[in-house]
mmCIF file of C-alpha atoms in Angstrom:
data_model
loop_
_atom_site.group_PDB
_atom_site.id
_atom_site.type_symbol
_atom_site.label_atom_id
_atom_site.label_comp_id
_atom_site.label_asym_id
_atom_site.label_seq_id
_atom_site.Cartn_x
_atom_site.Cartn_y
_atom_site.Cartn_z
ATOM 1 C CA LEU A 29 -20.475 0.441 1.260
ATOM 2 C CA ALA A 30 -21.608 3.786 2.199
ATOM 3 C CA PRO A 31 -24.479 2.492 4.178
ATOM 4 C CA LEU A 32 -22.260 0.376 5.890
ATOM 5 C CA LEU A 33 -20.205 2.955 7.351
ATOM 6 C CA GLY A 34 -23.220 4.660 8.243
ATOM 7 C CA TYR A 35 -23.845 7.321 5.526
ATOM 8 C CA ALA A 36 -26.430 7.911 3.143
ATOM 9 C CA LEU A 37 -25.836 7.760 -0.547
ATOM 10 C CA PRO A 38 -22.814 9.779 -2.079
ATOM 11 C CA GLN A 39 -23.473 12.871 -3.328
ATOM 12 C CA ARG A 40 -20.707 14.096 -6.494
ATOM 13 C CA GLN A 41 -19.311 17.419 -5.802
ATOM 14 C CA GLU A 42 -18.196 20.260 -7.693
ATOM 15 C CA PRO A 43 -13.988 20.824 -8.364
ATOM 16 C CA LEU A 44 -12.424 22.775 -5.754
ATOM 17 C CA ALA A 45 -9.740 25.357 -5.851
ATOM 18 C CA THR A 46 -6.435 24.282 -4.243
ATOM 19 C CA ARG A 47 -2.903 25.639 -4.754
ATOM 20 C CA GLU A 48 -2.507 23.609 -7.728
ATOM 21 C CA GLY A 49 -5.786 25.232 -9.299
ATOM 22 C CA SER A 50 -9.305 23.553 -9.774
ATOM 23 C CA GLU A 51 -9.308 19.816 -8.546
ATOM 24 C CA ASP A 52 -11.608 16.994 -8.230
ATOM 25 C CA ALA A 53 -13.453 17.137 -4.874
ATOM 26 C CA GLY A 54 -14.747 13.566 -5.045
ATOM 27 C CA TRP A 55 -18.087 12.215 -3.507
ATOM 28 C CA LEU A 56 -19.161 13.512 -0.147
ATOM 29 C CA LEU A 57 -21.057 10.886 1.826
ATOM 30 C CA ASN A 58 -23.300 12.360 4.708
ATOM 31 C CA ALA A 59 -24.535 11.106 7.721
ATOM 32 C CA PRO A 60 -27.361 12.061 10.025
ATOM 33 C CA GLY A 61 -25.964 14.769 12.262
ATOM 34 C CA GLY A 62 -24.157 16.325 9.807
ATOM 35 C CA SER A 63 -20.885 14.270 9.848
ATOM 36 C CA HIS A 64 -19.492 13.364 6.255
ATOM 37 C CA LEU A 65 -16.697 11.755 4.590
ATOM 38 C CA ARG A 66 -15.412 12.526 1.055
ATOM 39 C CA ALA A 67 -14.489 9.408 -1.445
ATOM 40 C CA TRP A 68 -12.956 9.467 -4.905
ATOM 41 C CA SER A 69 -13.273 6.327 -7.113
ATOM 42 C CA ILE A 70 -10.548 6.161 -9.579
ATOM 43 C CA ALA A 71 -10.715 3.747 -12.732
ATOM 44 C CA THR A 72 -9.024 0.434 -12.519
ATOM 45 C CA ASP A 73 -6.006 1.031 -14.853
ATOM 46 C CA ILE A 74 -4.599 4.123 -12.716
ATOM 47 C CA ASP A 75 -2.074 3.871 -10.028
ATOM 48 C CA LEU A 76 -2.835 6.052 -6.943
ATOM 49 C CA ASP A 77 0.459 7.176 -6.935
ATOM 50 C CA ALA A 78 1.184 8.182 -10.337
ATOM 51 C CA PRO A 79 0.850 11.463 -11.751
ATOM 52 C CA GLN A 80 -2.574 12.393 -14.095
ATOM 53 C CA ARG A 81 -1.184 15.517 -15.802
ATOM 54 C CA SER A 82 2.614 15.903 -17.576
ATOM 55 C CA GLY A 83 5.228 18.102 -16.676
ATOM 56 C CA ARG A 84 4.774 18.301 -13.081
ATOM 57 C CA GLY A 85 4.380 14.407 -11.658
ATOM 58 C CA TYR A 86 3.794 13.519 -8.320
ATOM 59 C CA ARG A 87 1.606 16.812 -7.530
ATOM 60 C CA PHE A 88 -0.809 15.123 -9.784
ATOM 61 C CA SER A 89 -1.527 11.351 -8.507
ATOM 62 C CA PRO A 90 -5.108 11.094 -7.098
ATOM 63 C CA MET A 91 -3.395 10.458 -3.887
ATOM 64 C CA ARG A 92 -1.666 13.928 -4.119
ATOM 65 C CA ILE A 93 -5.212 15.446 -5.253
ATOM 66 C CA ALA A 94 -7.119 13.894 -2.388
ATOM 67 C CA SER A 95 -4.560 15.123 -0.204
ATOM 68 C CA ARG A 96 -4.880 18.509 -1.104
ATOM 69 C CA ILE A 97 -8.326 18.540 -1.068
ATOM 70 C CA LEU A 98 -8.689 17.574 2.438
ATOM 71 C CA LEU A 99 -6.545 20.068 3.661
ATOM 72 C CA GLU A 100 -8.531 22.591 1.706
ATOM 73 C CA THR A 101 -11.593 21.381 3.370
ATOM 74 C CA LYS A 102 -10.071 20.729 6.996
ATOM 75 C CA GLU A 103 -11.517 17.122 6.761
ATOM 76 C CA PRO A 104 -9.283 14.354 8.916
ATOM 77 C CA ALA A 105 -9.681 11.753 6.585
ATOM 78 C CA ALA A 106 -11.246 9.984 3.238
ATOM 79 C CA LEU A 107 -11.459 7.327 1.218
ATOM 80 C CA LEU A 108 -9.761 6.657 -2.423
ATOM 81 C CA THR A 109 -9.940 3.563 -4.657
ATOM 82 C CA GLY A 110 -9.014 2.392 -7.755
ATOM 83 C CA GLY A 111 -10.644 -0.883 -7.248
ATOM 84 C CA SER A 112 -7.861 -2.889 -6.470
ATOM 85 C CA GLU A 113 -6.942 -1.522 -3.747
ATOM 86 C CA LEU A 114 -9.232 0.905 -0.537
ATOM 87 C CA ARG A 115 -7.111 3.659 0.889
ATOM 88 C CA LEU A 116 -8.651 5.198 3.975
ATOM 89 C CA LEU A 117 -6.352 8.755 3.911
ATOM 90 C CA LEU A 118 -5.535 10.492 7.060
ATOM 91 C CA THR A 119 -4.624 14.161 6.830
ATOM 92 C CA ASP A 120 -3.487 16.635 9.568
ATOM 93 C CA PRO A 121 -2.098 20.246 8.588
ATOM 94 C CA SER A 122 1.035 20.026 10.390
ATOM 95 C CA ARG A 123 1.971 16.369 10.042
ATOM 96 C CA PRO A 124 2.810 14.286 6.906
ATOM 97 C CA ASP A 125 -0.056 12.613 5.161
ATOM 98 C CA SER A 126 -0.408 9.015 5.845
ATOM 99 C CA HIS A 127 -3.009 6.341 4.676
ATOM 100 C CA LEU A 128 -4.204 2.524 5.309
ATOM 101 C CA ALA A 129 -3.913 0.458 2.156
ATOM 102 C CA ILE A 130 -6.288 -2.149 2.057
ATOM 103 C CA PRO A 131 -6.182 -4.840 -0.816
ATOM 104 C CA LEU A 132 -9.388 -5.575 -2.588
ATOM 105 C CA THR A 133 -8.267 -8.073 -4.809
ATOM 106 C CA GLY A 134 -5.954 -10.890 -4.747
ATOM 107 C CA THR A 135 -5.314 -13.601 -2.249
ATOM 108 C CA ALA A 136 -5.444 -10.734 0.480
ATOM 109 C CA GLY A 137 -8.212 -9.326 -0.878
ATOM 110 C CA TRP A 138 -11.652 -8.741 0.516
ATOM 111 C CA ALA A 139 -13.182 -10.348 -2.587
ATOM 112 C CA GLU A 140 -11.260 -13.737 -1.878
ATOM 113 C CA GLN A 141 -12.507 -13.939 1.932
ATOM 114 C CA THR A 142 -15.411 -15.633 3.496
ATOM 115 C CA LEU A 143 -15.997 -13.586 6.558
ATOM 116 C CA ALA A 144 -15.422 -10.244 6.851
ATOM 117 C CA PRO A 145 -11.770 -9.645 7.287
ATOM 118 C CA ASP A 146 -10.321 -7.472 10.274
ATOM 119 C CA SER A 147 -9.327 -4.492 7.591
ATOM 120 C CA PHE A 148 -12.931 -4.147 6.955
ATOM 121 C CA ARG A 149 -14.216 -3.983 10.900
ATOM 122 C CA LEU A 150 -11.103 -1.304 11.118
ATOM 123 C CA LEU A 151 -12.605 0.812 8.184
ATOM 124 C CA VAL A 152 -16.013 0.825 9.913
ATOM 125 C CA ALA A 153 -14.481 1.491 13.064
ATOM 126 C CA LEU A 154 -12.229 4.598 11.597
ATOM 127 C CA ALA A 155 -14.595 5.976 8.733
ATOM 128 C CA SER A 156 -17.816 5.533 10.144
ATOM 129 C CA PRO A 157 -19.414 8.909 12.049
ATOM 130 C CA ALA A 158 -18.427 7.961 15.321
ATOM 131 C CA GLY A 159 -14.866 6.730 14.125
ATOM 132 C CA LEU A 160 -14.230 10.393 12.570
ATOM 133 C CA ALA A 161 -15.436 11.869 15.808
ATOM 134 C CA ALA A 162 -12.549 9.716 17.659
ATOM 135 C CA LEU A 163 -9.868 10.024 14.803
ATOM 136 C CA PRO A 164 -8.158 13.442 16.347
ATOM 137 C CA ASP A 165 -7.859 11.541 19.952
ATOM 138 C CA LEU A 166 -6.483 8.564 18.464
ATOM 139 C CA LEU A 167 -4.133 10.048 16.377
ATOM 140 C CA GLN A 168 -2.887 12.167 19.307
ATOM 141 C CA ALA A 169 -2.282 9.526 21.463
ATOM 142 C CA ALA A 170 -0.527 7.443 18.853
ATOM 143 C CA ARG A 171 1.681 10.331 18.489
ATOM 144 C CA LEU A 172 2.063 10.677 22.340
ATOM 145 C CA SER A 173 3.008 6.637 22.073
ATOM 146 C CA GLN A 174 5.655 7.215 19.238
ATOM 147 C CA ALA A 175 7.481 9.904 21.145
ATOM 148 C CA ARG A 176 7.769 7.774 24.485
ATOM 149 C CA VAL A 177 8.627 4.675 22.100
ATOM 150 C CA THR A 178 11.488 6.954 20.330
ATOM 151 C CA LYS A 179 12.680 7.981 23.895
ATOM 152 C CA ASP A 180 12.659 4.832 25.031
ATOM 153 C CA LEU A 181 14.992 3.332 22.252
ATOM 154 C CA ARG A 182 17.422 6.052 22.373
ATOM 155 C CA VAL A 183 17.961 5.509 25.603
ATOM 156 C CA GLN A 184 18.492 1.846 25.101
ATOM 157 C CA ALA A 185 20.297 2.245 22.205
ATOM 158 C CA ARG A 186 22.914 4.514 23.813
ATOM 159 C CA ALA A 187 23.123 2.207 26.612
ATOM 160 C CA ALA A 188 24.200 -0.741 24.207
ATOM 161 C CA VAL A 189 26.722 1.180 22.722
ATOM 162 C CA GLU A 190 28.241 2.946 26.093
ATOM 163 C CA ASP A 191 28.175 -1.533 27.284
ATOM 164 C CA PHE A 192 29.791 -2.373 23.810
ATOM 165 C CA LEU A 193 32.487 0.071 24.200
ATOM 166 C CA GLN A 194 32.993 -0.495 27.514
ATOM 167 C CA ALA A 195 33.255 -4.382 27.227
ATOM 168 C CA ILE A 196 36.221 -3.308 24.158
ATOM 169 C CA LEU A 197 37.716 -1.173 27.254
ATOM 170 C CA ASP A 198 37.667 -4.012 29.567
ATOM 171 C CA ASP A 199 38.809 -6.712 27.274
#
């Protein structure tokens, strides 16, 4: 996948210190020009959201570990997979983390497709070096659009409630 995205072969990274201690820093895929993308590959029998250490629960799931590493390194995105699902993690220190989940197995997965699915093209567009460079602007545009839609819905909901109450009073 690394060459298809425009990166050289991944290089294993040393553990990195986060607020929870030393954690797996994954693999680094480097592109010409200095761009890079971090990735983690987890064993297929491990849930990406399930904790890997006892006692502290959710904070030690592969997903949370990857998110902490991204925040520590100030990287906007990374890949995380357990074999049946590929996630493109998106981080922003001022907002909650999010991700795109792409099935790799099953009837909706890439393994069953004869042509490249739209999710593959989306992954290439966002995780390539050019996509990572454009990601902050894309996320900001999405936030602004979300704020506009939320404001419009609030106005529409208020008008609907007012119309409903006026209809009750008129009746």
